[in-house]
Short mmCIF file of C-alpha atoms and ligand atoms in Angstrom, two decimals:
data_model
loop_
_atom_site.label_atom_id
_atom_site.label_comp_id
_atom_site.label_asym_id
_atom_site.label_seq_id
_atom_site.Cartn_x
_atom_site.Cartn_y
_atom_site.Cartn_z
CA MET A 7 0.03 0.05 0.05
CA LYS A 8 3.09 2.43 0.74
CA LYS A 9 4.00 1.81 -2.82
CA LEU A 10 0.59 2.72 -3.86
CA ALA A 11 0.52 5.89 -1.53
CA ALA A 12 3.76 6.85 -3.48
CA VAL A 13 2.37 6.45 -6.75
CA PHE A 14 -0.69 8.44 -6.11
CA LEU A 15 1.63 11.35 -4.69
CA ALA A 16 4.05 11.49 -7.64
CA GLY A 17 1.24 11.35 -10.04
CA ILE A 18 -0.88 14.58 -8.09
CA MET A 19 2.37 16.48 -8.19
CA CYS A 20 2.78 15.96 -11.61
CA ALA A 21 -0.42 17.31 -12.51
CA SER A 22 0.07 20.37 -10.70
CA LEU A 23 3.46 21.24 -12.12
CA ALA A 24 3.02 22.13 -15.69
CA ALA A 25 6.47 21.24 -16.81
CA CYS A 26 6.58 18.01 -15.38
CA GLY A 27 8.44 15.41 -17.33
CA SER A 28 9.04 17.95 -20.13
CA GLY A 29 12.77 17.47 -19.84
CA ALA A 30 12.35 14.32 -21.61
CA ALA A 31 11.28 16.35 -24.87
CA ASP A 32 13.27 19.30 -24.47
CA ASP A 33 16.45 17.91 -26.40
CA ALA A 34 14.41 15.76 -28.81
CA ALA A 35 13.68 17.70 -32.49
CA SER A 36 10.22 19.20 -32.91
CA THR A 37 8.60 17.63 -29.58
CA ASP A 38 5.88 18.57 -27.59
CA THR A 39 4.56 17.17 -24.22
CA GLN A 40 0.95 17.00 -22.69
CA THR A 41 0.63 15.89 -19.00
CA ALA A 42 -2.49 14.33 -17.66
CA THR A 43 -5.13 16.41 -15.94
CA GLU A 44 -6.39 16.55 -12.46
CA GLU A 45 -9.12 14.87 -13.49
CA THR A 46 -6.98 12.08 -14.80
CA VAL A 47 -5.20 11.80 -11.38
CA GLU A 48 -8.29 11.03 -9.59
CA GLU A 49 -9.18 8.50 -12.14
CA THR A 50 -5.82 6.86 -11.93
CA GLU A 51 -6.65 6.74 -7.81
CA GLU A 52 -9.76 4.61 -8.32
CA THR A 53 -8.29 2.72 -10.85
CA ALA A 54 -5.22 2.02 -8.57
CA ASP A 55 -7.64 1.25 -5.71
CA ASP A 56 -9.41 -1.19 -8.00
CA ALA A 57 -6.29 -2.75 -8.96
CA ALA A 58 -5.03 -3.38 -5.19
CA ALA A 59 -8.17 -4.83 -4.67
CA ALA A 60 -7.90 -6.90 -7.67
CA ASP A 61 -4.57 -7.79 -6.86
CA THR A 62 -5.01 -9.92 -4.18
CA GLU A 63 -7.11 -12.18 -6.57
CA GLY A 64 -4.07 -11.85 -8.79
CA GLU A 65 -6.17 -10.54 -11.45
CA THR A 66 -4.59 -7.26 -12.77
CA ALA A 67 -1.35 -6.04 -13.38
CA GLU A 68 0.06 -5.01 -10.13
CA ALA A 69 -0.17 -0.94 -9.84
CA GLY A 70 3.14 0.51 -8.76
CA GLU A 71 5.12 -2.58 -9.58
CA VAL A 72 6.78 -1.28 -12.76
CA THR A 73 9.68 0.76 -13.31
CA THR A 74 9.15 3.96 -15.72
CA VAL A 75 11.15 6.50 -16.86
CA THR A 76 9.55 9.17 -14.54
CA GLU A 77 7.97 7.65 -11.37
CA GLY A 78 4.14 7.36 -11.48
CA ILE A 79 3.92 8.50 -15.40
CA LEU A 80 3.66 6.40 -18.41
CA THR A 81 5.55 8.34 -21.18
CA MET A 82 4.60 7.58 -24.64
CA GLY A 83 6.43 8.75 -27.57
CA THR A 84 4.18 9.18 -30.91
CA ASN A 85 3.95 11.19 -33.66
CA ALA A 86 0.64 13.15 -33.55
CA ALA A 87 0.45 13.57 -37.48
CA PHE A 88 -1.15 10.06 -38.06
CA PRO A 89 -5.37 10.44 -37.75
CA PRO A 90 -7.41 8.64 -36.19
CA TYR A 91 -4.68 7.10 -34.03
CA GLU A 92 -2.90 10.37 -32.96
CA TYR A 93 -3.61 14.07 -34.06
CA TYR A 94 -4.07 17.40 -32.15
CA GLU A 95 -7.41 18.98 -30.99
CA GLY A 96 -6.09 21.96 -30.17
CA ASP A 97 -3.05 21.67 -27.98
CA THR A 98 -4.00 18.42 -27.05
CA VAL A 99 -2.97 14.71 -28.71
CA VAL A 100 -6.02 12.43 -29.38
CA GLY A 101 -6.82 9.56 -31.01
CA ILE A 102 -6.95 5.83 -30.50
CA ASP A 103 -3.48 5.31 -29.25
CA ALA A 104 -3.83 8.10 -26.77
CA GLU A 105 -7.14 6.73 -25.44
CA ILE A 106 -5.45 2.93 -25.24
CA ALA A 107 -2.53 4.12 -23.71
CA GLN A 108 -4.85 6.17 -21.34
CA ALA A 109 -6.41 2.82 -20.34
CA ILE A 110 -3.47 1.11 -20.04
CA ALA A 111 -1.99 3.71 -17.59
CA GLU A 112 -5.04 3.75 -15.11
CA LYS A 113 -4.81 0.11 -15.05
CA LEU A 114 -1.17 0.30 -14.18
CA GLY A 115 -1.80 2.72 -11.59
CA LEU A 116 0.03 5.56 -13.82
CA SER A 117 -0.71 8.79 -15.22
CA LEU A 118 0.24 9.29 -19.01
CA GLU A 119 2.17 11.93 -20.52
CA ILE A 120 2.32 12.29 -24.20
CA VAL A 121 5.55 13.29 -26.13
CA ASP A 122 4.95 14.19 -29.77
CA MET A 123 8.19 13.57 -31.89
CA ASP A 124 9.16 12.45 -35.47
CA PHE A 125 7.96 8.85 -36.07
CA ASN A 126 11.51 8.17 -37.06
CA SER A 127 12.72 9.09 -33.56
CA ILE A 128 10.36 7.02 -31.43
CA ILE A 129 11.95 3.64 -31.56
CA THR A 130 15.38 5.45 -30.33
CA ALA A 131 13.53 7.02 -27.84
CA VAL A 132 11.92 4.18 -26.24
CA GLN A 133 15.61 2.51 -26.56
CA SER A 134 17.41 5.34 -24.81
CA GLY A 135 14.90 5.65 -21.98
CA LYS A 136 13.69 8.93 -23.20
CA VAL A 137 9.96 7.53 -23.26
CA ASP A 138 8.51 4.12 -21.94
CA VAL A 139 6.58 3.16 -25.07
CA GLY A 140 6.30 3.91 -28.65
CA ILE A 141 2.50 3.79 -29.70
CA ALA A 142 2.35 5.52 -32.78
CA GLY A 143 0.38 2.97 -35.32
CA MET A 144 3.35 1.16 -35.15
CA THR A 145 3.79 -2.05 -37.20
CA VAL A 146 5.73 -5.12 -35.89
CA ASP A 147 8.51 -6.02 -37.92
CA PRO A 148 11.62 -7.88 -37.94
CA GLU A 149 13.85 -5.00 -38.01
CA ARG A 150 12.33 -3.19 -34.94
CA LEU A 151 12.11 -6.51 -33.06
CA GLU A 152 16.09 -6.11 -33.27
CA ASN A 153 16.00 -2.88 -31.04
CA VAL A 154 12.78 -3.05 -29.43
CA ASP A 155 10.36 -5.51 -27.62
CA PHE A 156 6.72 -5.43 -28.85
CA THR A 157 3.63 -5.93 -26.69
CA ASP A 158 0.81 -8.19 -28.33
CA SER A 159 -1.05 -6.62 -31.14
CA TYR A 160 -4.31 -4.17 -30.71
CA ALA A 161 -5.18 -3.81 -34.25
CA THR A 162 -4.30 -4.43 -37.95
CA GLY A 163 -2.79 -2.01 -40.27
CA VAL A 164 -3.11 -1.90 -43.94
CA GLN A 165 -0.78 -0.09 -46.38
CA VAL A 166 -2.72 1.53 -49.11
CA VAL A 167 -1.87 3.76 -52.32
CA ILE A 168 -3.19 7.24 -52.56
CA VAL A 169 -3.24 8.51 -55.79
CA THR A 170 -5.01 11.98 -57.48
CA GLU A 171 -8.35 11.19 -59.28
CA ASP A 172 -6.86 11.67 -62.81
CA SER A 173 -3.83 9.15 -62.05
CA ASP A 174 -2.68 6.47 -64.54
CA ILE A 175 -2.00 4.33 -61.66
CA ALA A 176 -5.02 2.14 -61.40
CA SER A 177 -3.48 -0.62 -58.97
CA VAL A 178 -0.18 -1.57 -56.85
CA ASP A 179 0.89 -3.30 -59.97
CA ASP A 180 1.62 0.31 -61.77
CA LEU A 181 3.91 1.60 -59.15
CA GLU A 182 6.75 0.40 -61.55
CA GLY A 183 8.70 3.43 -62.41
CA LYS A 184 6.52 5.76 -60.34
CA LEU A 185 7.72 8.35 -57.83
CA ILE A 186 6.50 7.09 -54.32
CA GLY A 187 5.76 9.46 -51.41
CA THR A 188 6.09 7.68 -48.01
CA GLN A 189 6.96 8.94 -44.38
CA GLU A 190 10.37 8.20 -43.51
CA GLY A 191 11.15 5.17 -41.46
CA THR A 192 7.78 3.61 -41.69
CA THR A 193 6.86 0.04 -43.03
CA GLY A 194 5.50 1.89 -46.13
CA TRP A 195 8.94 3.27 -46.87
CA ASP A 196 10.74 0.29 -46.36
CA TYR A 197 8.70 -1.75 -48.21
CA CYS A 198 8.67 0.44 -51.59
CA SER A 199 12.82 0.95 -51.20
CA THR A 200 12.74 -2.53 -51.14
CA ASP A 201 10.40 -3.24 -54.26
CA TYR A 202 10.93 -0.34 -56.63
CA GLY A 203 14.61 1.11 -55.33
CA ASP A 204 15.63 4.27 -53.18
CA ASP A 205 15.38 6.22 -56.38
CA MET A 206 11.96 6.09 -56.50
CA VAL A 207 11.02 6.71 -53.08
CA ILE A 208 10.88 10.16 -51.46
CA PRO A 209 10.50 10.01 -47.59
CA TYR A 210 8.81 12.59 -45.79
CA THR A 211 8.57 13.59 -41.88
CA ASN A 212 5.04 12.82 -41.67
CA GLY A 213 2.05 11.88 -43.71
CA ALA A 214 0.67 15.17 -43.95
CA THR A 215 3.85 16.64 -45.80
CA ALA A 216 3.68 13.27 -48.43
CA VAL A 217 0.11 13.87 -49.11
CA GLN A 218 0.72 17.63 -49.70
CA ALA A 219 3.46 16.50 -52.05
CA LEU A 220 1.13 14.46 -54.12
CA LEU A 221 -1.02 17.54 -53.80
CA ASP A 222 1.68 19.49 -55.54
CA GLY A 223 2.78 17.02 -58.14
CA LYS A 224 5.97 16.31 -56.79
CA VAL A 225 5.12 12.69 -56.20
CA ASP A 226 3.19 10.46 -58.27
CA CYS A 227 1.43 8.59 -55.34
CA VAL A 228 1.86 8.19 -51.73
CA VAL A 229 2.05 4.90 -50.02
CA ILE A 230 0.88 4.94 -46.29
CA ASP A 231 -1.65 3.12 -43.92
CA GLN A 232 -5.05 3.13 -44.40
CA GLN A 233 -6.80 4.90 -41.79
CA PRO A 234 -4.65 8.05 -42.03
CA ALA A 235 -4.90 7.55 -45.69
CA LEU A 236 -8.86 8.16 -45.44
CA SER A 237 -8.35 11.21 -43.46
CA PHE A 238 -6.32 12.62 -45.68
CA VAL A 239 -8.45 12.04 -48.81
CA GLU A 240 -11.35 13.51 -46.64
CA ALA A 241 -9.35 16.42 -46.03
CA ASN A 242 -8.50 17.19 -49.37
CA GLU A 243 -10.04 17.34 -52.76
CA GLY A 244 -9.02 15.23 -55.93
CA LEU A 245 -7.66 12.32 -54.41
CA LYS A 246 -8.22 8.75 -54.12
CA ILE A 247 -7.21 5.60 -52.30
CA LEU A 248 -6.57 2.38 -54.72
CA GLU A 249 -8.70 -0.54 -54.02
CA THR A 250 -5.60 -3.05 -54.12
CA GLU A 251 -3.96 -3.44 -50.58
CA TYR A 252 -0.21 -3.03 -50.58
CA ALA A 253 0.43 -4.99 -47.25
CA VAL A 254 -1.34 -6.10 -44.07
CA GLU A 255 0.25 -5.70 -40.85
CA ASP A 256 -0.18 -5.54 -37.12
CA TYR A 257 0.13 -2.72 -34.72
CA ALA A 258 1.24 -3.14 -31.13
CA ILE A 259 3.22 -1.26 -28.48
CA ALA A 260 7.05 -0.54 -28.46
CA VAL A 261 8.86 -1.10 -25.27
CA SER A 262 12.61 -0.88 -24.33
CA LYS A 263 14.20 -4.72 -24.15
CA ASP A 264 15.67 -3.63 -20.80
CA ASN A 265 12.14 -3.43 -19.09
CA THR A 266 10.31 -6.96 -19.90
CA ALA A 267 8.26 -6.11 -16.69
CA LEU A 268 6.73 -3.11 -17.89
CA ARG A 269 5.88 -5.00 -21.34
CA ASP A 270 4.53 -7.92 -19.38
CA ALA A 271 2.39 -5.31 -17.19
CA ILE A 272 1.08 -3.68 -20.36
CA ASN A 273 0.41 -7.19 -21.97
CA THR A 274 -1.93 -7.92 -19.29
CA ALA A 275 -3.70 -4.85 -19.08
CA LEU A 276 -4.06 -4.72 -22.78
CA ASN A 277 -5.43 -8.04 -22.86
CA GLU A 278 -7.98 -7.28 -20.42
CA LEU A 279 -8.67 -4.37 -22.39
CA ILE A 280 -9.51 -6.44 -25.33
CA GLU A 281 -11.40 -8.78 -23.50
CA ASP A 282 -13.94 -6.32 -21.81
CA GLY A 283 -14.18 -4.77 -25.38
CA THR A 284 -12.61 -1.31 -24.31
CA VAL A 285 -10.29 -1.81 -27.25
CA GLN A 286 -12.94 -2.50 -29.58
CA GLY A 287 -14.83 0.52 -28.60
CA ILE A 288 -12.21 2.71 -28.81
CA LEU A 289 -11.47 1.64 -32.57
CA ASP A 290 -15.08 1.88 -33.14
CA LYS A 291 -15.10 5.69 -32.04
CA TYR A 292 -12.68 6.67 -34.50
CA ILE A 293 -13.37 4.42 -37.34
CA THR A 294 -16.54 4.16 -39.17
CA ALA A 295 -17.52 1.02 -40.79
CA GLU A 296 -17.08 1.86 -44.81
N1 LIG B 27 2.64 1.57 -39.52
C1 LIG B 27 3.62 2.08 -39.92
C2 LIG B 27 4.96 1.80 -39.52
O1 LIG B 27 4.88 1.43 -38.31
C3 LIG B 27 3.16 3.81 -40.06
C4 LIG B 27 3.10 4.24 -38.68
C5 LIG B 27 3.32 5.71 -38.36
O2 LIG B 27 3.47 6.35 -39.35
N2 LIG B 27 2.81 6.10 -37.57
O3 LIG B 27 5.83 2.00 -39.97
#
């Protein structure tokens, strides 16, 4: 119980300090931070109480038992230009990943802090202990598995192709010889470089800038994950998504290889949230059936 009390205190103190935890963001390029609200801390307190009760039954991840970069806080690295998984509403990062992370943090008796950074920096941030987790619609892939651990998967991702409405690209088979816009460091960028050669693939820092390049005629198409693709096509006139899919993948949470206790605790929490329908509820809130 002492440990739990310490966690509450750290959380409450953090909520009252506007700059809490921002040190992690200071030295990262183009970063932004967001701390938990008072309301979140109250919710956390309740959840931790529940967790303590359930703990005796051995059902829930043990609140306060995991070590995090900042005590009492789950620090999440993401790239908040990836709707509907993570994007800004005013100054706040919202979306599927933000809500799933919040639910996991509550189960672990932690408050959540989100650090926005380039997608390509997230794995390094997890490895170097700048953040606890990378939650960014991130695909489990063998190369990343050499550097970080992944939790169980919480969603499926599909790589699709965005073209202009008047494009002569009708299917994935027509991509040969075309200039392809991608997001740097993503699986889409990786597959396209392998399939069509580095010279034909232009990496942009995020999906929005890749789509802008397509609108400006600088690339012939953009390969990106399906849900952000739908958001970008909806927000911009004259674009469409090809019906053929490029690849189907699993999204999961990246955790440091040095913190397997955190990975295991997140897996326990995540699987509870999958089983009780919370994860599906969050996905349904942001993704409308076609
Ligand atoms: N799913 C893709 C990847 O993991 C893209 C993720 C993203 O851009 N946020 O590489």
